[in-house]
Coordinates of C-alpha atoms in Angstrom, one line a residue:
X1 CA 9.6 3.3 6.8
X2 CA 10.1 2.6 2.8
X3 CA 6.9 2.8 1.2
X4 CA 5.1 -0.4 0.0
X5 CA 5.1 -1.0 -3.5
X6 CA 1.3 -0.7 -3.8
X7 CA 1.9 2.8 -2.6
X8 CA 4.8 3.6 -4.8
X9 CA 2.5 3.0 -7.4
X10 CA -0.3 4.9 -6.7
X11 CA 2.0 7.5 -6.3
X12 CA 3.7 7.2 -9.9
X13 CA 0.0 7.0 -11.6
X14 CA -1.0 10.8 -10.2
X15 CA -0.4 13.1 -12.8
X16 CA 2.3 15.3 -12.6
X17 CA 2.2 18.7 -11.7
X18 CA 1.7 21.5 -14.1
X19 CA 5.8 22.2 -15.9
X20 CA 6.1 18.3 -15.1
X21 CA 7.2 18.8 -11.8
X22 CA 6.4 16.2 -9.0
X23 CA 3.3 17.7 -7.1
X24 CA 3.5 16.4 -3.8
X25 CA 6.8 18.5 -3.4
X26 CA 4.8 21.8 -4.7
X27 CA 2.2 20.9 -2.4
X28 CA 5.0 20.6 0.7
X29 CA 7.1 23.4 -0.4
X30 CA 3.6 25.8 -1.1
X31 CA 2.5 25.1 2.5
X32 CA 6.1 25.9 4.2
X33 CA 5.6 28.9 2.3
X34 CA 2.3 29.5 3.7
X35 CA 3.3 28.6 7.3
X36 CA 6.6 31.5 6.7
X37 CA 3.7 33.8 5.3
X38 CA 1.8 33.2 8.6
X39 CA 4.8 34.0 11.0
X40 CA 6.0 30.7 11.2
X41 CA 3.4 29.0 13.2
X42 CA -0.3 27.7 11.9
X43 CA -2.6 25.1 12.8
X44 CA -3.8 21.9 10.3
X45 CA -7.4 24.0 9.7
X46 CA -5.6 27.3 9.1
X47 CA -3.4 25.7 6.0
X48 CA -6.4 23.6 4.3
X49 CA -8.2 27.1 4.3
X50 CA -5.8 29.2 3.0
X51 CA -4.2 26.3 0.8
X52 CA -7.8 24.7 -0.5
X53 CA -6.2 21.1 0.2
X54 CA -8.3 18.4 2.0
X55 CA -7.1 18.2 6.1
X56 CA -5.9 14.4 5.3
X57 CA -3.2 15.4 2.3
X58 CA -2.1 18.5 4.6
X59 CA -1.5 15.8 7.5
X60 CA 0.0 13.8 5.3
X61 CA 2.6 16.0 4.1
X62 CA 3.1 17.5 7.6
X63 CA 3.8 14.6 8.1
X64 CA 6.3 13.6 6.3
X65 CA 8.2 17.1 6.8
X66 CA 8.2 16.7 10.2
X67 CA 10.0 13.4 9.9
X68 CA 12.9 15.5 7.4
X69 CA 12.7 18.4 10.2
X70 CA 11.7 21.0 8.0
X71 CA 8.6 21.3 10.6
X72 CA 8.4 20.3 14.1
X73 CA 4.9 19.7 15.9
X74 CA 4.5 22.2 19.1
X75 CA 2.8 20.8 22.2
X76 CA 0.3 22.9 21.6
X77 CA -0.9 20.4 18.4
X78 CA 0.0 23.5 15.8
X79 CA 3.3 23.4 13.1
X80 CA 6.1 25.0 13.4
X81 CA 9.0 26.1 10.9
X82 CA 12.0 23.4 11.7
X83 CA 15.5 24.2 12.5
X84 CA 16.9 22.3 9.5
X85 CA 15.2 25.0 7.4
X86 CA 17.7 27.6 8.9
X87 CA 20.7 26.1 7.1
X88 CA 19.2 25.9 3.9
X89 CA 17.9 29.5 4.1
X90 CA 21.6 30.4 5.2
X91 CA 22.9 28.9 2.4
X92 CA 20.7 30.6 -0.3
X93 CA 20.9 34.3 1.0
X94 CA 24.6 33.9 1.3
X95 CA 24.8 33.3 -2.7
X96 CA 21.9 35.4 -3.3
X97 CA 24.5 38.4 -1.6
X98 CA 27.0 37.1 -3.9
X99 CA 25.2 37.1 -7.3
X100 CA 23.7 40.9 -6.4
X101 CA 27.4 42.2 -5.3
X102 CA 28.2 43.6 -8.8
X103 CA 24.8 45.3 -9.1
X104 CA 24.6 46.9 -6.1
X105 CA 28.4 48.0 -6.8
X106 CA 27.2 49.4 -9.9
X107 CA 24.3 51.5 -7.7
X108 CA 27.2 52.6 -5.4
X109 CA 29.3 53.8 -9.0
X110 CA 26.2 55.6 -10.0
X111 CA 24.9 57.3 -6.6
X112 CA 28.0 57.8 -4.4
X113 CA 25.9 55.8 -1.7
X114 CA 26.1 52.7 0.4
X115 CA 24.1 50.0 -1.6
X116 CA 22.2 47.1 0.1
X117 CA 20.0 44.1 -0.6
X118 CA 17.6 42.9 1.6
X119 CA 15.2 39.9 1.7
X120 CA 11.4 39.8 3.8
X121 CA 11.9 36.7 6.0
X122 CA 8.8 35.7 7.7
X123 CA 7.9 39.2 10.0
X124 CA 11.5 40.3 9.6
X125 CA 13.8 42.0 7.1
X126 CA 17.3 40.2 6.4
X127 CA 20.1 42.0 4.6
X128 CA 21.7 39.5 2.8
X129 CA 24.2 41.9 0.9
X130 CA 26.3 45.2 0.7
X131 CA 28.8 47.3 -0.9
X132 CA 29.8 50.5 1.2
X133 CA 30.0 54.1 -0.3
X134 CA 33.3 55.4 -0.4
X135 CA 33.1 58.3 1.4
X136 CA 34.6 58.5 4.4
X137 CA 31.2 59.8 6.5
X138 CA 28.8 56.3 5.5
X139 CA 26.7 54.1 6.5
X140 CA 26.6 50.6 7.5
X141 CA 24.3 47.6 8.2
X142 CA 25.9 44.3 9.0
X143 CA 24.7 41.9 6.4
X144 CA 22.6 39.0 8.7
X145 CA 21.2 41.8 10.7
X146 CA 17.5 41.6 11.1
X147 CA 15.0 44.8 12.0
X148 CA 11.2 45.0 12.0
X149 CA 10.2 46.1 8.1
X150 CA 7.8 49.1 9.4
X151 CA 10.8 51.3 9.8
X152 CA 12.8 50.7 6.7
X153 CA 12.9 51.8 2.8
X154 CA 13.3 47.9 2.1
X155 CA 10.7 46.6 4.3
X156 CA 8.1 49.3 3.0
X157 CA 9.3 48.9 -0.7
X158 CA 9.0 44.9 0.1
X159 CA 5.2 44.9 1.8
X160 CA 4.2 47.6 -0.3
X161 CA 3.1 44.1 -2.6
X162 CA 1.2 42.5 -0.2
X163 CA -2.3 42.9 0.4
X164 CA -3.2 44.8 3.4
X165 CA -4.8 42.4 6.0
X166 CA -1.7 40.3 5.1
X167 CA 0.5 44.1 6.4
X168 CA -2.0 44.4 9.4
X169 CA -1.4 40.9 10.6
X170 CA 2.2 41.1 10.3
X171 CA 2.1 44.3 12.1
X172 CA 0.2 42.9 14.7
X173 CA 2.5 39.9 15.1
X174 CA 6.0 42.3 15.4
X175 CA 4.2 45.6 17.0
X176 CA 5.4 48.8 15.8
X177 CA 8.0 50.2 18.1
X178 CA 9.7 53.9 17.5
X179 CA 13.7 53.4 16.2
X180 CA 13.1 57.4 16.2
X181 CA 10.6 60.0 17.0
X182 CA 9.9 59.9 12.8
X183 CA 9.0 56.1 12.7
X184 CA 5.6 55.4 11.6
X185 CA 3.8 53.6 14.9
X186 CA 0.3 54.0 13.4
X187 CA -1.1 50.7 11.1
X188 CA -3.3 53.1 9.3
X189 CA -0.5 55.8 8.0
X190 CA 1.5 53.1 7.4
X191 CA -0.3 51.4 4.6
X192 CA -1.4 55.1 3.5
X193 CA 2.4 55.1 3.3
X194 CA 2.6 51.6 1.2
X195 CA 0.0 53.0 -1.2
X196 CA 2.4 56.1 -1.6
X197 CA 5.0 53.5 -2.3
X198 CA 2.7 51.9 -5.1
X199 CA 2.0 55.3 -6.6
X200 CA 5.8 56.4 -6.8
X201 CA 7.9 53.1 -7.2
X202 CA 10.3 53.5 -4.7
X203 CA 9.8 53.6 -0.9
X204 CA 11.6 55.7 1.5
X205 CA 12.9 55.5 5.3
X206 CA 13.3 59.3 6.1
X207 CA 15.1 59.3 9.4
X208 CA 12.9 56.4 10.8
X209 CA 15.1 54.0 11.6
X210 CA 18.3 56.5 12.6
X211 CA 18.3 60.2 12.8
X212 CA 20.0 62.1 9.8
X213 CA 20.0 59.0 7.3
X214 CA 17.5 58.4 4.4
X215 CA 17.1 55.6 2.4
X216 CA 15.7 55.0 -1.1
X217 CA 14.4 51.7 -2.0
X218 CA 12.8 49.6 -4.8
X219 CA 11.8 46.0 -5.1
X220 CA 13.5 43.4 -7.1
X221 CA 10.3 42.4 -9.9
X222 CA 9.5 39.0 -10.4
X223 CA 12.5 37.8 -7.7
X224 CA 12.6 34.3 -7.3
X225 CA 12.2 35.2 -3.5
X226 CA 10.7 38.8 -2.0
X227 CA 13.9 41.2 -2.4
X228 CA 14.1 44.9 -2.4
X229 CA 17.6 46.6 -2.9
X230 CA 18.1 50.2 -1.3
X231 CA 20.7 53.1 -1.0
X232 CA 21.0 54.6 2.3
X233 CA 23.3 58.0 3.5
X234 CA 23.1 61.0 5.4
X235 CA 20.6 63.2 4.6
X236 CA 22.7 65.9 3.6
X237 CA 23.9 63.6 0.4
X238 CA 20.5 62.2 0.0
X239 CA 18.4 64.8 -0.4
X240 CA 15.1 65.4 -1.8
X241 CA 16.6 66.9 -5.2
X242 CA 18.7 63.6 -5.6
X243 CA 15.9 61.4 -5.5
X244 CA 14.6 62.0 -8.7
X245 CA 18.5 61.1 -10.0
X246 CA 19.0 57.9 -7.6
X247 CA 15.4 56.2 -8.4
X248 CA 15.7 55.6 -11.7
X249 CA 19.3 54.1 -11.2
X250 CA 18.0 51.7 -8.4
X251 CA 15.0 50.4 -10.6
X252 CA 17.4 49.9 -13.9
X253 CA 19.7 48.3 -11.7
X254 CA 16.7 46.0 -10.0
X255 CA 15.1 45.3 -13.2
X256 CA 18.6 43.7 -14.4
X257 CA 19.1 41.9 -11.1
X258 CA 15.7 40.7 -11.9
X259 CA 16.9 38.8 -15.1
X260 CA 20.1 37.4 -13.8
X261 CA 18.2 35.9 -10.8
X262 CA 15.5 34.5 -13.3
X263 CA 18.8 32.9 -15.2
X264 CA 20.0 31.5 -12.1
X265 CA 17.0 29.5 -11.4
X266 CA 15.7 28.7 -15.1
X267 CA 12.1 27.5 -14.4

Protein backbone atom coordinates (compact mmCIF):
# COMPACT_ATOMS: atom_id res chain seq x y z
CA UNK A 1 0.00 0.00 0.00
CA UNK A 2 1.50 3.62 -1.02
CA UNK A 3 2.19 5.56 1.86
CA UNK A 4 -0.16 8.45 2.88
CA UNK A 5 1.03 11.76 2.40
CA UNK A 6 1.10 12.65 6.13
CA UNK A 7 3.53 9.78 6.33
CA UNK A 8 5.63 10.76 3.38
CA UNK A 9 6.21 13.72 5.15
CA UNK A 10 7.13 12.74 8.39
CA UNK A 11 9.41 10.69 6.69
CA UNK A 12 11.17 13.63 4.52
CA UNK A 13 11.50 15.84 7.87
CA UNK A 14 13.95 13.05 9.75
CA UNK A 15 17.25 14.01 9.19
CA UNK A 16 19.36 12.31 7.08
CA UNK A 17 21.80 9.89 7.89
CA UNK A 18 25.32 10.69 8.58
CA UNK A 19 27.28 11.13 4.53
CA UNK A 20 23.55 12.25 3.55
CA UNK A 21 22.47 8.95 3.03
CA UNK A 22 18.79 7.95 3.62
CA UNK A 23 18.69 6.24 7.20
CA UNK A 24 16.02 3.94 7.13
CA UNK A 25 17.89 1.94 4.37
CA UNK A 26 21.18 1.91 6.75
CA UNK A 27 19.01 0.91 9.48
CA UNK A 28 17.51 -2.16 7.01
CA UNK A 29 20.65 -3.05 5.42
CA UNK A 30 22.64 -2.84 9.14
CA UNK A 31 20.16 -5.39 10.50
CA UNK A 32 20.41 -7.89 7.42
CA UNK A 33 23.88 -7.64 8.16
CA UNK A 34 23.31 -8.45 11.68
CA UNK A 35 20.88 -11.30 10.97
CA UNK A 36 23.93 -12.89 8.22
CA UNK A 37 26.35 -12.13 11.33
CA UNK A 38 23.92 -14.32 13.51
CA UNK A 39 23.70 -17.37 10.96
CA UNK A 40 20.99 -16.17 9.21
CA UNK A 41 18.21 -16.53 11.71
CA UNK A 42 17.42 -14.09 14.91
CA UNK A 43 14.42 -13.18 16.80
CA UNK A 44 12.81 -9.21 17.00
CA UNK A 45 14.51 -9.02 20.86
CA UNK A 46 17.93 -10.45 19.68
CA UNK A 47 18.28 -7.42 16.85
CA UNK A 48 17.04 -4.39 19.13
CA UNK A 49 19.83 -5.74 21.59
CA UNK A 50 22.56 -6.05 19.44
CA UNK A 51 21.32 -3.15 17.08
CA UNK A 52 20.32 -0.54 20.14
CA UNK A 53 16.98 0.31 17.96
CA UNK A 54 13.58 0.39 19.75
CA UNK A 55 11.47 -3.25 19.06
CA UNK A 56 8.67 -0.97 17.06
CA UNK A 57 11.36 0.57 14.22
CA UNK A 58 12.94 -3.09 13.99
CA UNK A 59 9.26 -4.33 13.34
CA UNK A 60 8.80 -1.88 11.20
CA UNK A 61 11.53 -2.39 8.94
CA UNK A 62 11.13 -6.17 9.18
CA UNK A 63 8.49 -5.42 7.99
CA UNK A 64 8.80 -3.89 5.12
CA UNK A 65 11.67 -6.32 4.03
CA UNK A 66 9.62 -9.09 4.39
CA UNK A 67 7.17 -7.54 1.91
CA UNK A 68 10.53 -7.00 -0.78
CA UNK A 69 11.57 -10.73 0.26
CA UNK A 70 14.75 -9.94 1.50
CA UNK A 71 13.40 -11.67 4.91
CA UNK A 72 10.79 -14.12 5.33
CA UNK A 73 9.02 -14.77 8.80
CA UNK A 74 9.47 -18.55 10.12
CA UNK A 75 6.58 -20.23 11.86
CA UNK A 76 8.37 -20.20 14.66
CA UNK A 77 7.75 -16.02 14.91
CA UNK A 78 11.85 -15.50 14.35
CA UNK A 79 13.42 -13.74 10.68
CA UNK A 80 14.96 -15.33 8.30
CA UNK A 81 17.43 -14.35 5.38
CA UNK A 82 14.98 -14.32 2.07
CA UNK A 83 15.69 -16.05 -1.10
CA UNK A 84 15.69 -12.88 -3.15
CA UNK A 85 18.93 -12.01 -1.23
CA UNK A 86 20.60 -15.00 -3.01
CA UNK A 87 20.56 -13.35 -6.41
CA UNK A 88 21.87 -10.26 -5.36
CA UNK A 89 24.67 -11.88 -3.42
CA UNK A 90 25.31 -14.09 -6.78
CA UNK A 91 25.49 -11.17 -8.60
CA UNK A 92 28.15 -9.28 -6.52
CA UNK A 93 30.64 -12.18 -5.86
CA UNK A 94 30.55 -12.98 -9.51
CA UNK A 95 32.06 -9.34 -10.26
CA UNK A 96 33.90 -9.24 -7.11
CA UNK A 97 35.81 -12.63 -8.93
CA UNK A 98 36.20 -10.51 -11.91
CA UNK A 99 37.72 -7.32 -10.49
CA UNK A 100 40.30 -9.56 -8.26
CA UNK A 101 41.25 -11.85 -11.49
CA UNK A 102 44.36 -9.67 -12.38
CA UNK A 103 45.60 -9.59 -8.84
CA UNK A 104 45.38 -12.90 -8.00
CA UNK A 105 47.15 -13.52 -11.51
CA UNK A 106 49.78 -11.31 -10.47
CA UNK A 107 50.10 -13.66 -6.99
CA UNK A 108 50.27 -16.70 -9.29
CA UNK A 109 53.34 -14.64 -11.56
CA UNK A 110 55.07 -14.02 -8.32
CA UNK A 111 54.61 -17.53 -6.37
CA UNK A 112 54.26 -20.25 -9.02
CA UNK A 113 50.93 -21.16 -7.00
CA UNK A 114 47.33 -21.51 -7.49
CA UNK A 115 45.81 -18.09 -6.34
CA UNK A 116 42.28 -17.78 -4.82
CA UNK A 117 39.80 -15.28 -3.31
CA UNK A 118 37.37 -16.17 -0.98
CA UNK A 119 34.51 -14.32 0.86
CA UNK A 120 32.98 -15.27 4.77
CA UNK A 121 29.28 -15.76 3.95
CA UNK A 122 27.22 -16.16 7.06
CA UNK A 123 28.99 -19.61 8.85
CA UNK A 124 30.51 -20.50 5.49
CA UNK A 125 33.50 -19.62 3.23
CA UNK A 126 32.66 -18.93 -0.54
CA UNK A 127 35.36 -18.76 -3.21
CA UNK A 128 34.29 -16.31 -5.46
CA UNK A 129 37.57 -16.39 -7.65
CA UNK A 130 40.71 -18.22 -9.15
CA UNK A 131 43.57 -18.33 -11.31
CA UNK A 132 45.41 -21.85 -11.50
CA UNK A 133 49.23 -22.36 -11.19
CA UNK A 134 50.75 -23.54 -14.18
CA UNK A 135 52.26 -26.44 -13.17
CA UNK A 136 51.11 -29.44 -14.25
CA UNK A 137 50.82 -31.10 -10.45
CA UNK A 138 48.10 -28.13 -8.86
CA UNK A 139 45.46 -27.51 -7.15
CA UNK A 140 41.94 -26.67 -7.57
CA UNK A 141 38.82 -25.36 -5.77
CA UNK A 142 35.76 -24.76 -7.85
CA UNK A 143 34.87 -21.19 -7.49
CA UNK A 144 31.01 -21.35 -5.68
CA UNK A 145 32.18 -24.11 -3.50
CA UNK A 146 31.52 -23.59 0.02
CA UNK A 147 33.49 -25.38 3.25
CA UNK A 148 33.31 -24.75 6.97
CA UNK A 149 36.15 -21.71 7.66
CA UNK A 150 37.82 -23.85 10.76
CA UNK A 151 39.81 -25.84 8.28
CA UNK A 152 41.05 -23.24 5.80
CA UNK A 153 43.91 -20.50 5.41
CA UNK A 154 40.98 -18.09 4.29
CA UNK A 155 38.48 -18.81 6.82
CA UNK A 156 41.26 -18.47 9.70
CA UNK A 157 42.83 -15.36 8.03
CA UNK A 158 39.01 -14.08 7.61
CA UNK A 159 37.76 -14.74 11.52
CA UNK A 160 41.04 -14.06 12.79
CA UNK A 161 39.06 -10.24 12.92
CA UNK A 162 36.33 -11.13 14.74
CA UNK A 163 35.98 -11.12 18.30
CA UNK A 164 36.07 -14.41 19.89
CA UNK A 165 32.53 -15.16 21.33
CA UNK A 166 31.43 -14.04 17.81
CA UNK A 167 34.29 -17.35 16.56
CA UNK A 168 32.74 -19.62 19.36
CA UNK A 169 29.29 -19.06 18.28
CA UNK A 170 29.92 -19.67 14.79
CA UNK A 171 31.69 -22.71 15.68
CA UNK A 172 29.07 -23.85 17.58
CA UNK A 173 26.53 -23.22 14.83
CA UNK A 174 28.79 -25.34 11.91
CA UNK A 175 30.57 -27.89 14.51
CA UNK A 176 34.06 -28.68 13.75
CA UNK A 177 34.39 -31.88 11.80
CA UNK A 178 38.01 -33.43 10.82
CA UNK A 179 38.68 -32.85 6.60
CA UNK A 180 41.97 -34.67 7.99
CA UNK A 181 43.60 -36.08 10.94
CA UNK A 182 45.50 -32.33 11.10
CA UNK A 183 42.26 -30.24 11.31
CA UNK A 184 41.86 -28.31 14.36
CA UNK A 185 38.46 -29.83 16.17
CA UNK A 186 39.23 -28.10 19.42
CA UNK A 187 37.41 -24.30 19.89
CA UNK A 188 40.19 -23.43 22.30
CA UNK A 189 43.42 -24.15 19.94
CA UNK A 190 41.57 -22.73 17.38
CA UNK A 191 41.36 -19.25 18.42
CA UNK A 192 45.01 -19.78 20.08
CA UNK A 193 45.44 -20.44 16.33
CA UNK A 194 43.56 -17.01 15.31
CA UNK A 195 45.66 -15.08 17.81
CA UNK A 196 48.78 -16.68 15.98
CA UNK A 197 47.19 -15.41 12.86
CA UNK A 198 47.02 -11.73 14.42
CA UNK A 199 50.60 -12.00 15.59
CA UNK A 200 51.99 -13.10 12.07
CA UNK A 201 49.63 -11.57 9.31
CA UNK A 202 48.94 -14.37 7.36
CA UNK A 203 47.07 -17.56 8.40
CA UNK A 204 47.82 -21.02 7.31
CA UNK A 205 45.92 -24.39 6.42
CA UNK A 206 48.77 -26.94 6.91
CA UNK A 207 47.27 -30.12 5.51
CA UNK A 208 43.90 -29.50 7.31
CA UNK A 209 41.66 -29.47 4.78
CA UNK A 210 43.58 -32.23 2.26
CA UNK A 211 46.66 -34.09 2.98
CA UNK A 212 49.96 -32.85 1.36
CA UNK A 213 48.52 -29.23 0.43
CA UNK A 214 49.33 -25.94 2.42
CA UNK A 215 47.86 -22.86 2.04
CA UNK A 216 48.95 -19.23 2.82
CA UNK A 217 46.46 -16.62 3.33
CA UNK A 218 45.94 -12.90 4.24
CA UNK A 219 42.84 -10.68 4.46
CA UNK A 220 41.80 -8.15 2.03
CA UNK A 221 41.98 -4.64 4.62
CA UNK A 222 39.27 -2.43 4.78
CA UNK A 223 37.22 -4.75 1.93
CA UNK A 224 33.97 -3.44 1.20
CA UNK A 225 32.78 -7.04 2.27
CA UNK A 226 35.05 -9.74 4.57
CA UNK A 227 37.55 -11.17 1.83
CA UNK A 228 40.79 -12.95 2.33
CA UNK A 229 42.84 -14.11 -0.80
CA UNK A 230 45.22 -17.30 -0.45
CA UNK A 231 47.80 -19.43 -2.33
CA UNK A 232 47.39 -23.01 -1.98
CA UNK A 233 49.99 -26.12 -3.48
CA UNK A 234 51.60 -29.20 -2.47
CA UNK A 235 53.59 -28.99 0.34
CA UNK A 236 56.68 -29.89 -1.31
CA UNK A 237 56.42 -26.33 -3.31
CA UNK A 238 55.05 -24.59 -0.38
CA UNK A 239 57.30 -25.13 2.11
CA UNK A 240 58.12 -23.52 5.28
CA UNK A 241 61.33 -21.63 3.73
CA UNK A 242 58.89 -20.08 0.99
CA UNK A 243 56.65 -18.60 3.29
CA UNK A 244 58.67 -15.86 4.32
CA UNK A 245 58.98 -15.12 0.20
CA UNK A 246 55.03 -15.72 -0.64
CA UNK A 247 53.64 -13.55 2.49
CA UNK A 248 54.79 -10.47 1.61
CA UNK A 249 53.71 -10.89 -2.07
CA UNK A 250 50.02 -11.83 -0.93
CA UNK A 251 49.76 -8.75 1.48
CA UNK A 252 51.24 -6.17 -1.31
CA UNK A 253 48.99 -7.80 -3.56
CA UNK A 254 45.87 -7.52 -0.93
CA UNK A 255 46.64 -4.12 0.13
CA UNK A 256 46.25 -3.05 -3.72
CA UNK A 257 43.13 -5.13 -4.19
CA UNK A 258 42.11 -3.20 -1.12
CA UNK A 259 42.29 0.23 -3.11
CA UNK A 260 40.69 -0.87 -6.32
CA UNK A 261 37.69 -2.26 -4.34
CA UNK A 262 37.48 1.07 -2.33
CA UNK A 263 37.45 2.78 -6.10
CA UNK A 264 34.78 0.58 -7.15
CA UNK A 265 32.46 1.52 -4.47
CA UNK A 266 33.49 5.25 -3.84
CA UNK A 267 31.76 6.03 -0.44
Amino acid sequence: MPPSSASTSAAAAKPAAAGGGVQSLERAFDLLERMADAGGEVGLSELSTSSGLPLPTIHRLMRTLVACGYVRQQPNRRYALGPRLIRLGESASRLLGTWARPYLARAVEETGETANMALLDGDEIVYVAQVPSRHAVRMFTEVGRRVLPHSTGVGKALLAGHPPEEVRALLGRTGMPAATEKTITDPDRFLDALEEVRRLGYAMDDNEQEIGVRCIAVPVPDSPTAAAISISGPTGRVTEASIDKIVPVLQEIAAELSVALATQNPA
